[in-house]
């Protein structure tokens, strides 16, 4: 049953109806649609717009419908145009013609805007909870492996030794900013559109503040055209989800590399890996690869919404029916990837011995040698030149810095002292960087404490 038709003398073409129908994807908003309708019905009766008894019938009918849909005792009519007409049709079958009064003082335009915002409020809360689990997993891993050193990289080349804990916590802080963006998005989208009507408000004496309180919105949309004609809250969510996926993708790429035999820094559980149909030896990090791949999908959802909205004059346009599929897809994809990343990491076996072996002969403590020489009063630029020549000599001889003796150092420059031999140990290199935010064990321990404090405040 369509919610319109009196103006039309002929039936809608079947292909046009199929093209126009949104129930196949907006059906997931049934709970939000009923919740908003219950609040609206209560308000209509409270304001005397409909009789109190009529309001009670509508509310009871909607509550029963909600319970039956939730339990599987009832099903949405597949022929309905959208979720609104589906709910109203089912309500009419239960309570009769009084169901037609439910649409008094509202339009599908403000109704769908309310449904989406209600849905997104709940979804953001769930996603933030899942993100908190992943962040907690990262902190737990940092605590478990505190003191383990691996080669830190710049330009994908060995640069300086860092603690594995420090490396993992970098992602904790990235994901914490993602959580903050989701919270900001929730705050800006937490406003009630219902009562805006089609675009200009309503002449009925409605009480939007009552509905706001009933639905738990923080504010009311102050402009009726803005309320129904913008989807910036959905765009903002997809933007936040895109950044979240970007960070997940980078972490996924590290896992893919670290689990390769050339690295061997981590062994993933059999439960989160797959094999090959032709190569019996394979153990593939497919979960990490799929997270990496699905990142582009969420980027596409964001681009779809931006493109959808960019040329629309006020107020509502049918183009905006296309807002839900990319929004739902971005939310579903981000949620699944966050949960799988946490699952993949929670029983990952890190291998400190492989990390230590990777630092042998990698010259990643060359800066420590230059610093040790500079500490004797040598200008750092001069010390940098001396150590650069020393590294070149080591490469030609096929030895690493850890193989050098004090005599070797002093042949390169007599100003080297025995302190330089201590400085070139990877553990000493990491321990020396004790500034706040640095990779020294003490600094990382403080970072873990701060991360725990951030999690506790969520």
mmCIF file of N, CA, C and O in Angstrom, residues 43-113:
data_model
loop_
_atom_site.group_PDB
_atom_site.id
_atom_site.type_symbol
_atom_site.label_atom_id
_atom_site.label_comp_id
_atom_site.label_asym_id
_atom_site.label_seq_id
_atom_site.Cartn_x
_atom_site.Cartn_y
_atom_site.Cartn_z
ATOM 1 N N UNK A 43 2.784 11.952 21.488
ATOM 2 C CA UNK A 43 2.738 13.409 21.422
ATOM 3 C C UNK A 43 1.429 13.897 20.822
ATOM 4 O O UNK A 43 0.819 14.857 21.327
ATOM 5 N N UNK A 44 0.962 13.250 19.760
ATOM 6 C CA UNK A 44 -0.294 13.657 19.126
ATOM 7 C C UNK A 44 -1.453 13.595 20.124
ATOM 8 O O UNK A 44 -2.289 14.514 20.186
ATOM 9 N N UNK A 45 -1.498 12.530 20.916
ATOM 10 C CA UNK A 45 -2.567 12.388 21.913
ATOM 11 C C UNK A 45 -2.391 13.397 23.040
ATOM 12 O O UNK A 45 -3.357 14.004 23.521
ATOM 13 N N UNK A 46 -1.179 13.583 23.471
ATOM 14 C CA UNK A 46 -0.879 14.509 24.566
ATOM 15 C C UNK A 46 -1.267 15.938 24.193
ATOM 16 O O UNK A 46 -1.716 16.716 25.045
ATOM 17 N N UNK A 47 -1.107 16.274 22.922
ATOM 18 C CA UNK A 47 -1.409 17.627 22.456
ATOM 19 C C UNK A 47 -2.863 17.780 22.019
ATOM 20 O O UNK A 47 -3.268 18.860 21.602
ATOM 21 N N UNK A 48 -3.639 16.707 22.094
ATOM 22 C CA UNK A 48 -5.028 16.771 21.680
ATOM 23 C C UNK A 48 -5.227 16.813 20.186
ATOM 24 O O UNK A 48 -6.315 17.132 19.700
ATOM 25 N N UNK A 49 -4.208 16.482 19.440
ATOM 26 C CA UNK A 49 -4.322 16.459 17.979
ATOM 27 C C UNK A 49 -5.127 15.241 17.553
ATOM 28 O O UNK A 49 -5.861 15.271 16.560
ATOM 29 N N UNK A 50 -4.979 14.146 18.277
ATOM 30 C CA UNK A 50 -5.853 12.985 18.146
ATOM 31 C C UNK A 50 -6.392 12.671 19.540
ATOM 32 O O UNK A 50 -5.855 13.152 20.554
ATOM 33 N N UNK A 51 -7.447 11.877 19.600
ATOM 34 C CA UNK A 51 -8.032 11.537 20.905
ATOM 35 C C UNK A 51 -7.079 10.674 21.719
ATOM 36 O O UNK A 51 -6.282 9.909 21.167
ATOM 37 N N UNK A 52 -7.173 10.798 23.029
ATOM 38 C CA UNK A 52 -6.315 10.014 23.919
ATOM 39 C C UNK A 52 -6.484 8.525 23.664
ATOM 40 O O UNK A 52 -5.505 7.768 23.625
ATOM 41 N N UNK A 53 -7.724 8.090 23.456
ATOM 42 C CA UNK A 53 -7.970 6.669 23.207
ATOM 43 C C UNK A 53 -7.336 6.221 21.902
ATOM 44 O O UNK A 53 -6.818 5.102 21.803
ATOM 45 N N UNK A 54 -7.376 7.094 20.909
ATOM 46 C CA UNK A 54 -6.735 6.762 19.633
ATOM 47 C C UNK A 54 -5.226 6.620 19.806
ATOM 48 O O UNK A 54 -4.602 5.713 19.251
ATOM 49 N N UNK A 55 -4.657 7.498 20.585
ATOM 50 C CA UNK A 55 -3.224 7.411 20.847
ATOM 51 C C UNK A 55 -2.865 6.111 21.537
ATOM 52 O O UNK A 55 -1.851 5.481 21.209
ATOM 53 N N UNK A 56 -3.692 5.703 22.491
ATOM 54 C CA UNK A 56 -3.426 4.456 23.200
ATOM 55 C C UNK A 56 -3.505 3.258 22.264
ATOM 56 O O UNK A 56 -2.693 2.335 22.351
ATOM 57 N N UNK A 57 -4.461 3.284 21.352
ATOM 58 C CA UNK A 57 -4.587 2.194 20.371
ATOM 59 C C UNK A 57 -3.357 2.143 19.470
ATOM 60 O O UNK A 57 -2.808 1.061 19.205
ATOM 61 N N UNK A 58 -2.925 3.306 19.006
ATOM 62 C CA UNK A 58 -1.752 3.358 18.122
ATOM 63 C C UNK A 58 -0.497 2.861 18.838
ATOM 64 O O UNK A 58 0.268 2.058 18.298
ATOM 65 N N UNK A 59 -0.291 3.335 20.062
ATOM 66 C CA UNK A 59 0.905 2.935 20.811
ATOM 67 C C UNK A 59 0.892 1.438 21.089
ATOM 68 O O UNK A 59 1.897 0.735 20.890
ATOM 69 N N UNK A 60 -0.251 0.914 21.513
ATOM 70 C CA UNK A 60 -0.342 -0.522 21.792
ATOM 71 C C UNK A 60 -0.118 -1.339 20.521
ATOM 72 O O UNK A 60 0.573 -2.371 20.540
ATOM 73 N N UNK A 61 -0.689 -0.877 19.428
ATOM 74 C CA UNK A 61 -0.499 -1.585 18.170
ATOM 75 C C UNK A 61 0.945 -1.568 17.717
ATOM 76 O O UNK A 61 1.473 -2.586 17.249
ATOM 77 N N UNK A 62 1.596 -0.428 17.847
ATOM 78 C CA UNK A 62 3.004 -0.315 17.452
ATOM 79 C C UNK A 62 3.905 -1.157 18.353
ATOM 80 O O UNK A 62 4.847 -1.797 17.873
ATOM 81 N N UNK A 63 3.637 -1.151 19.642
ATOM 82 C CA UNK A 63 4.446 -1.956 20.561
ATOM 83 C C UNK A 63 4.291 -3.445 20.264
ATOM 84 O O UNK A 63 5.277 -4.205 20.288
ATOM 85 N N UNK A 64 3.072 -3.864 19.977
ATOM 86 C CA UNK A 64 2.863 -5.267 19.622
ATOM 87 C C UNK A 64 3.558 -5.622 18.323
ATOM 88 O O UNK A 64 4.138 -6.713 18.193
ATOM 89 N N UNK A 65 3.507 -4.716 17.365
ATOM 90 C CA UNK A 65 4.179 -4.941 16.086
ATOM 91 C C UNK A 65 5.689 -5.037 16.281
ATOM 92 O O UNK A 65 6.347 -5.918 15.709
ATOM 93 N N UNK A 66 6.215 -4.156 17.102
ATOM 94 C CA UNK A 66 7.656 -4.192 17.392
ATOM 95 C C UNK A 66 8.055 -5.520 18.017
ATOM 96 O O UNK A 66 9.055 -6.129 17.621
ATOM 97 N N UNK A 67 7.271 -5.987 18.963
ATOM 98 C CA UNK A 67 7.589 -7.253 19.627
ATOM 99 C C UNK A 67 7.509 -8.430 18.652
ATOM 100 O O UNK A 67 8.371 -9.320 18.671
ATOM 101 N N UNK A 68 6.513 -8.419 17.794
ATOM 102 C CA UNK A 68 6.327 -9.536 16.865
ATOM 103 C C UNK A 68 7.406 -9.549 15.784
ATOM 104 O O UNK A 68 7.901 -10.617 15.401
ATOM 105 N N UNK A 69 7.792 -8.379 15.290
ATOM 106 C CA UNK A 69 8.882 -8.329 14.315
ATOM 107 C C UNK A 69 10.197 -8.766 14.957
ATOM 108 O O UNK A 69 11.005 -9.469 14.349
ATOM 109 N N UNK A 70 10.384 -8.359 16.207
ATOM 110 C CA UNK A 70 11.610 -8.731 16.901
ATOM 111 C C UNK A 70 11.715 -10.213 17.175
ATOM 112 O O UNK A 70 12.802 -10.795 17.122
ATOM 113 N N UNK A 71 10.589 -10.857 17.439
ATOM 114 C CA UNK A 71 10.592 -12.287 17.755
ATOM 115 C C UNK A 71 10.495 -13.166 16.516
ATOM 116 O O UNK A 71 10.675 -14.380 16.602
ATOM 117 N N UNK A 72 10.181 -12.561 15.381
ATOM 118 C CA UNK A 72 10.007 -13.348 14.161
ATOM 119 C C UNK A 72 8.592 -13.847 13.967
ATOM 120 O O UNK A 72 8.326 -14.637 13.059
ATOM 121 N N UNK A 73 7.672 -13.364 14.802
ATOM 122 C CA UNK A 73 6.274 -13.772 14.660
ATOM 123 C C UNK A 73 5.573 -13.010 13.546
ATOM 124 O O UNK A 73 4.465 -13.378 13.141
ATOM 125 N N UNK A 74 6.172 -11.928 13.083
ATOM 126 C CA UNK A 74 5.613 -11.138 11.992
ATOM 127 C C UNK A 74 6.730 -10.780 11.026
ATOM 128 O O UNK A 74 7.917 -10.755 11.403
ATOM 129 N N UNK A 75 6.344 -10.490 9.774
ATOM 130 C CA UNK A 75 7.322 -10.179 8.733
ATOM 131 C C UNK A 75 6.843 -8.974 7.928
ATOM 132 O O UNK A 75 5.639 -8.806 7.700
ATOM 133 N N UNK A 76 7.789 -8.164 7.507
ATOM 134 C CA UNK A 76 7.448 -6.986 6.725
ATOM 135 C C UNK A 76 6.870 -7.398 5.377
ATOM 136 O O UNK A 76 7.359 -8.348 4.756
ATOM 137 N N UNK A 77 5.859 -6.700 4.889
ATOM 138 C CA UNK A 77 5.284 -7.016 3.577
ATOM 139 C C UNK A 77 6.250 -6.626 2.454
ATOM 140 O O UNK A 77 6.615 -5.458 2.328
ATOM 141 N N UNK A 78 6.650 -7.581 1.659
ATOM 142 C CA UNK A 78 7.682 -7.349 0.651
ATOM 143 C C UNK A 78 7.238 -6.379 -0.439
ATOM 144 O O UNK A 78 8.070 -5.777 -1.120
ATOM 145 N N UNK A 79 5.931 -6.225 -0.605
ATOM 146 C CA UNK A 79 5.444 -5.365 -1.689
ATOM 147 C C UNK A 79 5.414 -3.897 -1.292
ATOM 148 O O UNK A 79 5.152 -3.018 -2.129
ATOM 149 N N UNK A 80 5.680 -3.579 -0.018
ATOM 150 C CA UNK A 80 5.597 -2.197 0.454
ATOM 151 C C UNK A 80 6.657 -1.333 -0.220
ATOM 152 O O UNK A 80 7.741 -1.800 -0.576
ATOM 153 N N UNK A 81 6.346 -0.056 -0.358
ATOM 154 C CA UNK A 81 7.270 0.864 -1.024
ATOM 155 C C UNK A 81 8.510 1.119 -0.181
ATOM 156 O O UNK A 81 9.634 1.145 -0.688
ATOM 157 N N UNK A 82 8.316 1.332 1.111
ATOM 158 C CA UNK A 82 9.428 1.635 2.009
ATOM 159 C C UNK A 82 9.065 1.175 3.409
ATOM 160 O O UNK A 82 7.981 0.638 3.644
ATOM 161 N N UNK A 83 9.983 1.390 4.334
ATOM 162 C CA UNK A 83 9.761 0.919 5.699
ATOM 163 C C UNK A 83 8.572 1.633 6.343
ATOM 164 O O UNK A 83 7.835 1.042 7.136
ATOM 165 N N UNK A 84 8.358 2.897 5.990
ATOM 166 C CA UNK A 84 7.248 3.649 6.595
ATOM 167 C C UNK A 84 5.902 3.063 6.180
ATOM 168 O O UNK A 84 5.019 2.855 7.017
ATOM 169 N N UNK A 85 5.743 2.825 4.880
ATOM 170 C CA UNK A 85 4.470 2.266 4.410
ATOM 171 C C UNK A 85 4.297 0.829 4.880
ATOM 172 O O UNK A 85 3.169 0.386 5.142
ATOM 173 N N UNK A 86 5.413 0.103 5.036
ATOM 174 C CA UNK A 86 5.318 -1.271 5.545
ATOM 175 C C UNK A 86 4.790 -1.288 6.965
ATOM 176 O O UNK A 86 3.878 -2.067 7.309
ATOM 177 N N UNK A 87 5.331 -0.421 7.807
ATOM 178 C CA UNK A 87 4.885 -0.363 9.205
ATOM 179 C C UNK A 87 3.442 0.095 9.281
ATOM 180 O O UNK A 87 2.628 -0.475 10.032
ATOM 181 N N UNK A 88 3.096 1.124 8.510
ATOM 182 C CA UNK A 88 1.720 1.625 8.577
ATOM 183 C C UNK A 88 0.723 0.586 8.062
ATOM 184 O O UNK A 88 -0.374 0.439 8.601
ATOM 185 N N UNK A 89 1.118 -0.150 7.019
ATOM 186 C CA UNK A 89 0.238 -1.198 6.497
ATOM 187 C C UNK A 89 -0.003 -2.279 7.539
ATOM 188 O O UNK A 89 -1.137 -2.712 7.766
ATOM 189 N N UNK A 90 1.054 -2.710 8.204
ATOM 190 C CA UNK A 90 0.905 -3.739 9.227
ATOM 191 C C UNK A 90 0.105 -3.227 10.420
ATOM 192 O O UNK A 90 -0.681 -3.959 11.021
ATOM 193 N N UNK A 91 0.307 -1.954 10.745
ATOM 194 C CA UNK A 91 -0.444 -1.365 11.852
ATOM 195 C C UNK A 91 -1.928 -1.288 11.516
ATOM 196 O O UNK A 91 -2.790 -1.589 12.364
ATOM 197 N N UNK A 92 -2.224 -0.924 10.275
ATOM 198 C CA UNK A 92 -3.628 -0.833 9.850
ATOM 199 C C UNK A 92 -4.302 -2.203 9.941
ATOM 200 O O UNK A 92 -5.474 -2.311 10.330
ATOM 201 N N UNK A 93 -3.590 -3.249 9.602
ATOM 202 C CA UNK A 93 -4.153 -4.595 9.686
ATOM 203 C C UNK A 93 -4.456 -4.982 11.130
ATOM 204 O O UNK A 93 -5.332 -5.819 11.399
ATOM 205 N N UNK A 94 -3.765 -4.341 12.073
ATOM 206 C CA UNK A 94 -3.945 -4.686 13.478
ATOM 207 C C UNK A 94 -4.979 -3.795 14.179
ATOM 208 O O UNK A 94 -5.722 -4.271 15.046
ATOM 209 N N UNK A 95 -4.988 -2.493 13.858
ATOM 210 C CA UNK A 95 -5.823 -1.577 14.631
ATOM 211 C C UNK A 95 -6.886 -0.884 13.780
ATOM 212 O O UNK A 95 -7.705 -0.118 14.310
ATOM 213 N N UNK A 96 -6.895 -1.136 12.487
ATOM 214 C CA UNK A 96 -7.915 -0.548 11.627
ATOM 215 C C UNK A 96 -7.561 0.836 11.122
ATOM 216 O O UNK A 96 -6.404 1.250 11.111
ATOM 217 N N UNK A 97 -8.584 1.581 10.742
ATOM 218 C CA UNK A 97 -8.381 2.857 10.047
ATOM 219 C C UNK A 97 -7.727 3.928 10.905
ATOM 220 O O UNK A 97 -7.183 4.907 10.376
ATOM 221 N N UNK A 98 -7.759 3.774 12.228
ATOM 222 C CA UNK A 98 -7.097 4.759 13.085
ATOM 223 C C UNK A 98 -5.600 4.832 12.787
ATOM 224 O O UNK A 98 -4.940 5.840 13.068
ATOM 225 N N UNK A 99 -5.056 3.787 12.183
ATOM 226 C CA UNK A 99 -3.637 3.807 11.807
ATOM 227 C C UNK A 99 -3.327 4.970 10.874
ATOM 228 O O UNK A 99 -2.210 5.496 10.856
ATOM 229 N N UNK A 100 -4.326 5.395 10.083
ATOM 230 C CA UNK A 100 -4.126 6.514 9.175
ATOM 231 C C UNK A 100 -3.869 7.821 9.882
ATOM 232 O O UNK A 100 -3.362 8.770 9.269
ATOM 233 N N UNK A 101 -4.230 7.912 11.172
ATOM 234 C CA UNK A 101 -4.000 9.150 11.927
ATOM 235 C C UNK A 101 -2.555 9.289 12.401
ATOM 236 O O UNK A 101 -2.146 10.366 12.850
ATOM 237 N N UNK A 102 -1.799 8.207 12.334
ATOM 238 C CA UNK A 102 -0.413 8.235 12.813
ATOM 239 C C UNK A 102 0.443 9.213 12.020
ATOM 240 O O UNK A 102 1.396 9.785 12.540
ATOM 241 N N UNK A 103 0.073 9.410 10.758
ATOM 242 C CA UNK A 103 0.907 10.260 9.906
ATOM 243 C C UNK A 103 0.557 11.740 10.030
ATOM 244 O O UNK A 103 1.154 12.577 9.353
ATOM 245 N N UNK A 104 -0.382 12.062 10.902
ATOM 246 C CA UNK A 104 -0.734 13.464 11.135
ATOM 247 C C UNK A 104 0.490 14.232 11.624
ATOM 248 O O UNK A 104 1.212 13.775 12.508
ATOM 249 N N UNK A 105 0.736 15.397 11.047
ATOM 250 C CA UNK A 105 1.792 16.324 11.489
ATOM 251 C C UNK A 105 3.205 15.796 11.248
ATOM 252 O O UNK A 105 4.141 16.208 11.918
ATOM 253 N N UNK A 106 3.332 14.900 10.292
ATOM 254 C CA UNK A 106 4.685 14.490 9.917
ATOM 255 C C UNK A 106 4.699 14.076 8.448
ATOM 256 O O UNK A 106 3.661 13.850 7.834
ATOM 257 N N UNK A 107 5.901 13.995 7.900
ATOM 258 C CA UNK A 107 6.127 13.600 6.511
ATOM 259 C C UNK A 107 7.130 12.462 6.502
ATOM 260 O O UNK A 107 7.869 12.255 7.472
ATOM 261 N N UNK A 108 7.155 11.726 5.402
ATOM 262 C CA UNK A 108 8.218 10.720 5.300
ATOM 263 C C UNK A 108 9.596 11.376 5.305
ATOM 264 O O UNK A 108 10.598 10.740 5.642
ATOM 265 N N UNK A 109 9.654 12.654 4.933
ATOM 266 C CA UNK A 109 10.947 13.344 4.896
ATOM 267 C C UNK A 109 11.552 13.498 6.294
ATOM 268 O O UNK A 109 12.736 13.210 6.508
ATOM 269 N N UNK A 110 10.752 13.987 7.233
ATOM 270 C CA UNK A 110 11.305 14.106 8.588
ATOM 271 C C UNK A 110 11.321 12.759 9.301
ATOM 272 O O UNK A 110 12.121 12.521 10.212
ATOM 273 N N UNK A 111 10.453 11.855 8.854
ATOM 274 C CA UNK A 111 10.414 10.517 9.457
ATOM 275 C C UNK A 111 11.698 9.742 9.148
ATOM 276 O O UNK A 111 12.318 9.162 10.042
ATOM 277 N N UNK A 112 12.117 9.737 7.887
ATOM 278 C CA UNK A 112 13.318 8.976 7.540
ATOM 279 C C UNK A 112 14.562 9.627 8.120
ATOM 280 O O UNK A 112 15.496 8.945 8.541
ATOM 281 N N UNK A 113 14.579 10.965 8.169
ATOM 282 C CA UNK A 113 15.729 11.637 8.781
ATOM 283 C C UNK A 113 15.855 11.249 10.251
ATOM 284 O O UNK A 113 16.963 11.062 10.775
#
